[in-house]
Amino acid sequence: MSTTTTAGTATPATSFAERAAEFARARGYPPFEAPDLAGTALRQREELVRWHGGADDPFDREWVYPGRTVIEVPGLTWPAARPEECSDDSGRGIWFAADGSQITDATDPDAPDGIALLCPQCGLDST
Ligand SMILES: [Zn+2]
């Protein structure tokens, strides 16, 4: 009879949100609150990020809140494959609307609401 829970080996079907929360807790932080992408064309990349930038200089790496990750925009390929390989130093982000379109002028009163603010090179969520 085996009624006890077994520790270790591959916990079945852990969602990315759960893994991200565990990643944060293990580092002493409350779980990251990702932007709500439900009903939008945007998708969270289910890959944990260790740092941002510093592709050219390891001392230039930017700390990333544990669980914060890349957001994929339909029809758009980020120039940097991963935040760890990003060389963006503009310090700016791009706002994207729910349909995945880029908001070029966020001060325009007719512009759609920005759902996610992303790094222009790697898509790291900065919302
Ligand atoms: Zn980046």
mmCIF file of N, CA and C in Angstrom, residues 57-124:
data_model
loop_
_atom_site.group_PDB
_atom_site.id
_atom_site.type_symbol
_atom_site.label_atom_id
_atom_site.label_comp_id
_atom_site.label_asym_id
_atom_site.label_seq_id
_atom_site.Cartn_x
_atom_site.Cartn_y
_atom_site.Cartn_z
ATOM 1 N N ASP A 57 29.050 42.428 -22.335
ATOM 2 C CA ASP A 57 29.790 42.695 -21.099
ATOM 3 C C ASP A 57 29.058 42.089 -19.903
ATOM 4 N N PRO A 58 29.630 41.028 -19.332
ATOM 5 C CA PRO A 58 28.959 40.338 -18.213
ATOM 6 C C PRO A 58 28.682 41.257 -17.019
ATOM 7 N N PHE A 59 29.429 42.364 -16.910
ATOM 8 C CA PHE A 59 29.195 43.288 -15.800
ATOM 9 C C PHE A 59 27.996 44.191 -16.062
ATOM 10 N N ASP A 60 27.459 44.079 -17.264
ATOM 11 C CA ASP A 60 26.316 44.890 -17.676
ATOM 12 C C ASP A 60 24.988 44.152 -17.493
ATOM 13 N N ARG A 61 25.038 42.968 -16.910
ATOM 14 C CA ARG A 61 23.819 42.181 -16.749
ATOM 15 C C ARG A 61 22.858 42.874 -15.799
ATOM 16 N N GLU A 62 21.589 42.888 -16.194
ATOM 17 C CA GLU A 62 20.543 43.515 -15.389
ATOM 18 C C GLU A 62 19.801 42.427 -14.622
ATOM 19 N N TRP A 63 19.580 42.672 -13.334
ATOM 20 C CA TRP A 63 18.844 41.733 -12.502
ATOM 21 C C TRP A 63 17.407 41.635 -12.998
ATOM 22 N N VAL A 64 16.866 40.433 -13.033
ATOM 23 C CA VAL A 64 15.492 40.218 -13.482
ATOM 24 C C VAL A 64 14.712 39.563 -12.351
ATOM 25 N N TYR A 65 13.569 40.138 -12.018
ATOM 26 C CA TYR A 65 12.736 39.572 -10.954
ATOM 27 C C TYR A 65 12.445 38.111 -11.278
ATOM 28 N N PRO A 66 12.682 37.213 -10.328
ATOM 29 C CA PRO A 66 12.479 35.784 -10.623
ATOM 30 C C PRO A 66 11.051 35.498 -11.106
ATOM 31 N N GLY A 67 10.936 34.890 -12.254
ATOM 32 C CA GLY A 67 9.635 34.559 -12.812
ATOM 33 C C GLY A 67 9.207 35.502 -13.928
ATOM 34 N N ARG A 68 9.865 36.655 -13.999
ATOM 35 C CA ARG A 68 9.586 37.596 -15.092
ATOM 36 C C ARG A 68 10.157 37.001 -16.368
ATOM 37 N N THR A 69 9.412 37.070 -17.452
ATOM 38 C CA THR A 69 9.882 36.381 -18.655
ATOM 39 C C THR A 69 9.547 37.137 -19.931
ATOM 40 N N VAL A 70 9.847 36.502 -21.055
ATOM 41 C CA VAL A 70 9.629 37.091 -22.378
ATOM 42 C C VAL A 70 8.169 36.951 -22.767
ATOM 43 N N ILE A 71 7.648 37.928 -23.481
ATOM 44 C CA ILE A 71 6.306 37.810 -24.041
ATOM 45 C C ILE A 71 6.428 37.760 -25.557
ATOM 46 N N GLU A 72 5.788 36.725 -26.115
ATOM 47 C CA GLU A 72 5.819 36.515 -27.556
ATOM 48 C C GLU A 72 4.687 37.287 -28.200
ATOM 49 N N VAL A 73 5.020 37.979 -29.293
ATOM 50 C CA VAL A 73 4.038 38.750 -30.047
ATOM 51 C C VAL A 73 3.886 38.067 -31.400
ATOM 52 N N PRO A 74 2.649 37.761 -31.817
ATOM 53 C CA PRO A 74 2.455 37.055 -33.086
ATOM 54 C C PRO A 74 3.080 37.818 -34.258
ATOM 55 N N GLY A 75 3.784 37.106 -35.117
ATOM 56 C CA GLY A 75 4.378 37.702 -36.304
ATOM 57 C C GLY A 75 5.659 38.471 -36.035
ATOM 58 N N LEU A 76 6.145 38.395 -34.825
ATOM 59 C CA LEU A 76 7.350 39.155 -34.484
ATOM 60 C C LEU A 76 8.394 38.225 -33.887
ATOM 61 N N THR A 77 9.599 38.277 -34.432
ATOM 62 C CA THR A 77 10.702 37.492 -33.878
ATOM 63 C C THR A 77 11.662 38.454 -33.212
ATOM 64 N N TRP A 78 11.924 38.242 -31.941
ATOM 65 C CA TRP A 78 12.825 39.136 -31.218
ATOM 66 C C TRP A 78 14.237 38.959 -31.743
ATOM 67 N N PRO A 79 14.953 40.072 -32.012
ATOM 68 C CA PRO A 79 16.331 39.972 -32.523
ATOM 69 C C PRO A 79 17.251 39.170 -31.599
ATOM 70 N N ALA A 80 17.058 39.288 -30.302
ATOM 71 C CA ALA A 80 17.869 38.497 -29.373
ATOM 72 C C ALA A 80 17.082 37.246 -28.994
ATOM 73 N N ALA A 81 17.724 36.091 -29.105
ATOM 74 C CA ALA A 81 17.043 34.828 -28.849
ATOM 75 C C ALA A 81 16.555 34.714 -27.411
ATOM 76 N N ARG A 82 17.338 35.244 -26.482
ATOM 77 C CA ARG A 82 17.001 35.172 -25.068
ATOM 78 C C ARG A 82 17.449 36.463 -24.384
ATOM 79 N N PRO A 83 16.785 36.828 -23.267
ATOM 80 C CA PRO A 83 17.217 38.023 -22.531
ATOM 81 C C PRO A 83 18.687 37.954 -22.118
ATOM 82 N N GLU A 84 19.179 36.734 -21.852
ATOM 83 C CA GLU A 84 20.570 36.566 -21.440
ATOM 84 C C GLU A 84 21.524 36.923 -22.579
ATOM 85 N N GLU A 85 21.005 36.946 -23.817
ATOM 86 C CA GLU A 85 21.838 37.256 -24.986
ATOM 87 C C GLU A 85 21.493 38.620 -25.554
ATOM 88 N N CYS A 86 20.739 39.419 -24.798
ATOM 89 C CA CYS A 86 20.272 40.723 -25.283
ATOM 90 C C CYS A 86 21.382 41.760 -25.138
ATOM 91 N N SER A 87 21.459 42.637 -26.127
ATOM 92 C CA SER A 87 22.464 43.700 -26.041
ATOM 93 C C SER A 87 21.804 45.072 -26.067
ATOM 94 N N ASP A 88 20.508 45.109 -25.775
ATOM 95 C CA ASP A 88 19.805 46.384 -25.782
ATOM 96 C C ASP A 88 20.253 47.242 -24.599
ATOM 97 N N ASP A 89 20.632 48.460 -24.891
ATOM 98 C CA ASP A 89 20.978 49.349 -23.789
ATOM 99 C C ASP A 89 20.233 50.681 -23.941
ATOM 100 N N SER A 90 19.136 50.639 -24.680
ATOM 101 C CA SER A 90 18.354 51.858 -24.902
ATOM 102 C C SER A 90 17.605 52.261 -23.636
ATOM 103 N N GLY A 91 17.340 51.264 -22.765
ATOM 104 C CA GLY A 91 16.578 51.560 -21.561
ATOM 105 C C GLY A 91 15.120 51.865 -21.864
ATOM 106 N N ARG A 92 14.710 51.647 -23.104
ATOM 107 C CA ARG A 92 13.333 51.926 -23.482
ATOM 108 C C ARG A 92 12.582 50.625 -23.727
ATOM 109 N N GLY A 93 11.276 50.706 -23.664
ATOM 110 C CA GLY A 93 10.464 49.548 -23.986
ATOM 111 C C GLY A 93 9.445 49.931 -25.038
ATOM 112 N N ILE A 94 8.801 48.928 -25.601
ATOM 113 C CA ILE A 94 7.736 49.163 -26.575
ATOM 114 C C ILE A 94 6.442 48.619 -25.993
ATOM 115 N N TRP A 95 5.387 49.426 -26.068
ATOM 116 C CA TRP A 95 4.073 48.958 -25.630
ATOM 117 C C TRP A 95 3.387 48.204 -26.753
ATOM 118 N N PHE A 96 2.736 47.110 -26.376
ATOM 119 C CA PHE A 96 1.954 46.341 -27.332
ATOM 120 C C PHE A 96 0.509 46.269 -26.870
ATOM 121 N N ALA A 97 -0.394 46.328 -27.855
ATOM 122 C CA ALA A 97 -1.823 46.236 -27.570
ATOM 123 C C ALA A 97 -2.261 44.778 -27.545
ATOM 124 N N ALA A 98 -3.491 44.549 -27.147
ATOM 125 C CA ALA A 98 -4.022 43.190 -26.997
ATOM 126 C C ALA A 98 -3.938 42.382 -28.290
ATOM 127 N N ASP A 99 -4.060 43.055 -29.452
ATOM 128 C CA ASP A 99 -4.010 42.325 -30.724
ATOM 129 C C ASP A 99 -2.578 42.091 -31.203
ATOM 130 N N GLY A 100 -1.603 42.520 -30.427
ATOM 131 C CA GLY A 100 -0.210 42.310 -30.792
ATOM 132 C C GLY A 100 0.383 43.465 -31.576
ATOM 133 N N SER A 101 -0.422 44.506 -31.833
ATOM 134 C CA SER A 101 0.119 45.639 -32.569
ATOM 135 C C SER A 101 0.937 46.526 -31.640
ATOM 136 N N GLN A 102 1.911 47.179 -32.248
ATOM 137 C CA GLN A 102 2.813 48.047 -31.508
ATOM 138 C C GLN A 102 2.153 49.409 -31.335
ATOM 139 N N ILE A 103 2.272 49.970 -30.154
ATOM 140 C CA ILE A 103 1.726 51.301 -29.913
ATOM 141 C C ILE A 103 2.872 52.290 -30.062
ATOM 142 N N THR A 104 2.842 53.014 -31.167
ATOM 143 C CA THR A 104 3.968 53.891 -31.470
ATOM 144 C C THR A 104 3.909 55.187 -30.666
ATOM 145 N N ASP A 105 2.694 55.652 -30.358
ATOM 146 C CA ASP A 105 2.561 56.878 -29.584
ATOM 147 C C ASP A 105 1.587 56.657 -28.429
ATOM 148 N N ALA A 106 2.147 56.337 -27.268
ATOM 149 C CA ALA A 106 1.307 56.024 -26.110
ATOM 150 C C ALA A 106 0.574 57.251 -25.574
ATOM 151 N N THR A 107 0.985 58.449 -26.023
ATOM 152 C CA THR A 107 0.322 59.668 -25.547
ATOM 153 C C THR A 107 -0.893 60.006 -26.412
ATOM 154 N N ASP A 108 -1.017 59.320 -27.567
ATOM 155 C CA ASP A 108 -2.164 59.524 -28.449
ATOM 156 C C ASP A 108 -3.431 59.024 -27.752
ATOM 157 N N PRO A 109 -4.410 59.936 -27.537
ATOM 158 C CA PRO A 109 -5.630 59.505 -26.826
ATOM 159 C C PRO A 109 -6.416 58.425 -27.578
ATOM 160 N N ASP A 110 -6.184 58.300 -28.897
ATOM 161 C CA ASP A 110 -6.895 57.290 -29.682
ATOM 162 C C ASP A 110 -6.134 55.963 -29.752
ATOM 163 N N ALA A 111 -4.945 55.925 -29.191
ATOM 164 C CA ALA A 111 -4.161 54.687 -29.232
ATOM 165 C C ALA A 111 -4.840 53.633 -28.355
ATOM 166 N N PRO A 112 -4.728 52.356 -28.758
ATOM 167 C CA PRO A 112 -5.307 51.301 -27.909
ATOM 168 C C PRO A 112 -4.533 51.203 -26.592
ATOM 169 N N ASP A 113 -5.126 50.566 -25.592
ATOM 170 C CA ASP A 113 -4.459 50.404 -24.308
ATOM 171 C C ASP A 113 -3.248 49.488 -24.449
ATOM 172 N N GLY A 114 -2.178 49.869 -23.810
ATOM 173 C CA GLY A 114 -0.997 49.016 -23.797
ATOM 174 C C GLY A 114 -1.196 47.875 -22.816
ATOM 175 N N ILE A 115 -0.938 46.665 -23.261
ATOM 176 C CA ILE A 115 -1.079 45.486 -22.399
ATOM 177 C C ILE A 115 0.260 45.107 -21.809
ATOM 178 N N ALA A 116 1.298 45.189 -22.638
ATOM 179 C CA ALA A 116 2.619 44.777 -22.181
ATOM 180 C C ALA A 116 3.686 45.728 -22.699
ATOM 181 N N LEU A 117 4.628 46.049 -21.834
ATOM 182 C CA LEU A 117 5.783 46.879 -22.186
ATOM 183 C C LEU A 117 6.984 45.945 -22.290
ATOM 184 N N LEU A 118 7.559 45.865 -23.494
ATOM 185 C CA LEU A 118 8.576 44.842 -23.738
ATOM 186 C C LEU A 118 9.883 45.432 -24.237
ATOM 187 N N CYS A 119 10.970 44.746 -23.927
ATOM 188 C CA CYS A 119 12.279 45.138 -24.435
ATOM 189 C C CYS A 119 12.263 44.998 -25.958
ATOM 190 N N PRO A 120 12.726 46.032 -26.691
ATOM 191 C CA PRO A 120 12.663 45.980 -28.152
ATOM 192 C C PRO A 120 13.570 44.931 -28.775
ATOM 193 N N GLN A 121 14.540 44.426 -28.018
ATOM 194 C CA GLN A 121 15.476 43.448 -28.582
ATOM 195 C C GLN A 121 15.101 41.996 -28.271
ATOM 196 N N CYS A 122 14.652 41.754 -27.044
ATOM 197 C CA CYS A 122 14.432 40.358 -26.644
ATOM 198 C C CYS A 122 13.002 40.074 -26.181
ATOM 199 N N GLY A 123 12.191 41.115 -26.017
ATOM 200 C CA GLY A 123 10.808 40.890 -25.624
ATOM 201 C C GLY A 123 10.599 40.648 -24.135
ATOM 202 N N LEU A 124 11.638 40.908 -23.335
ATOM 203 C CA LEU A 124 11.483 40.719 -21.897
ATOM 204 C C LEU A 124 10.389 41.665 -21.376
#
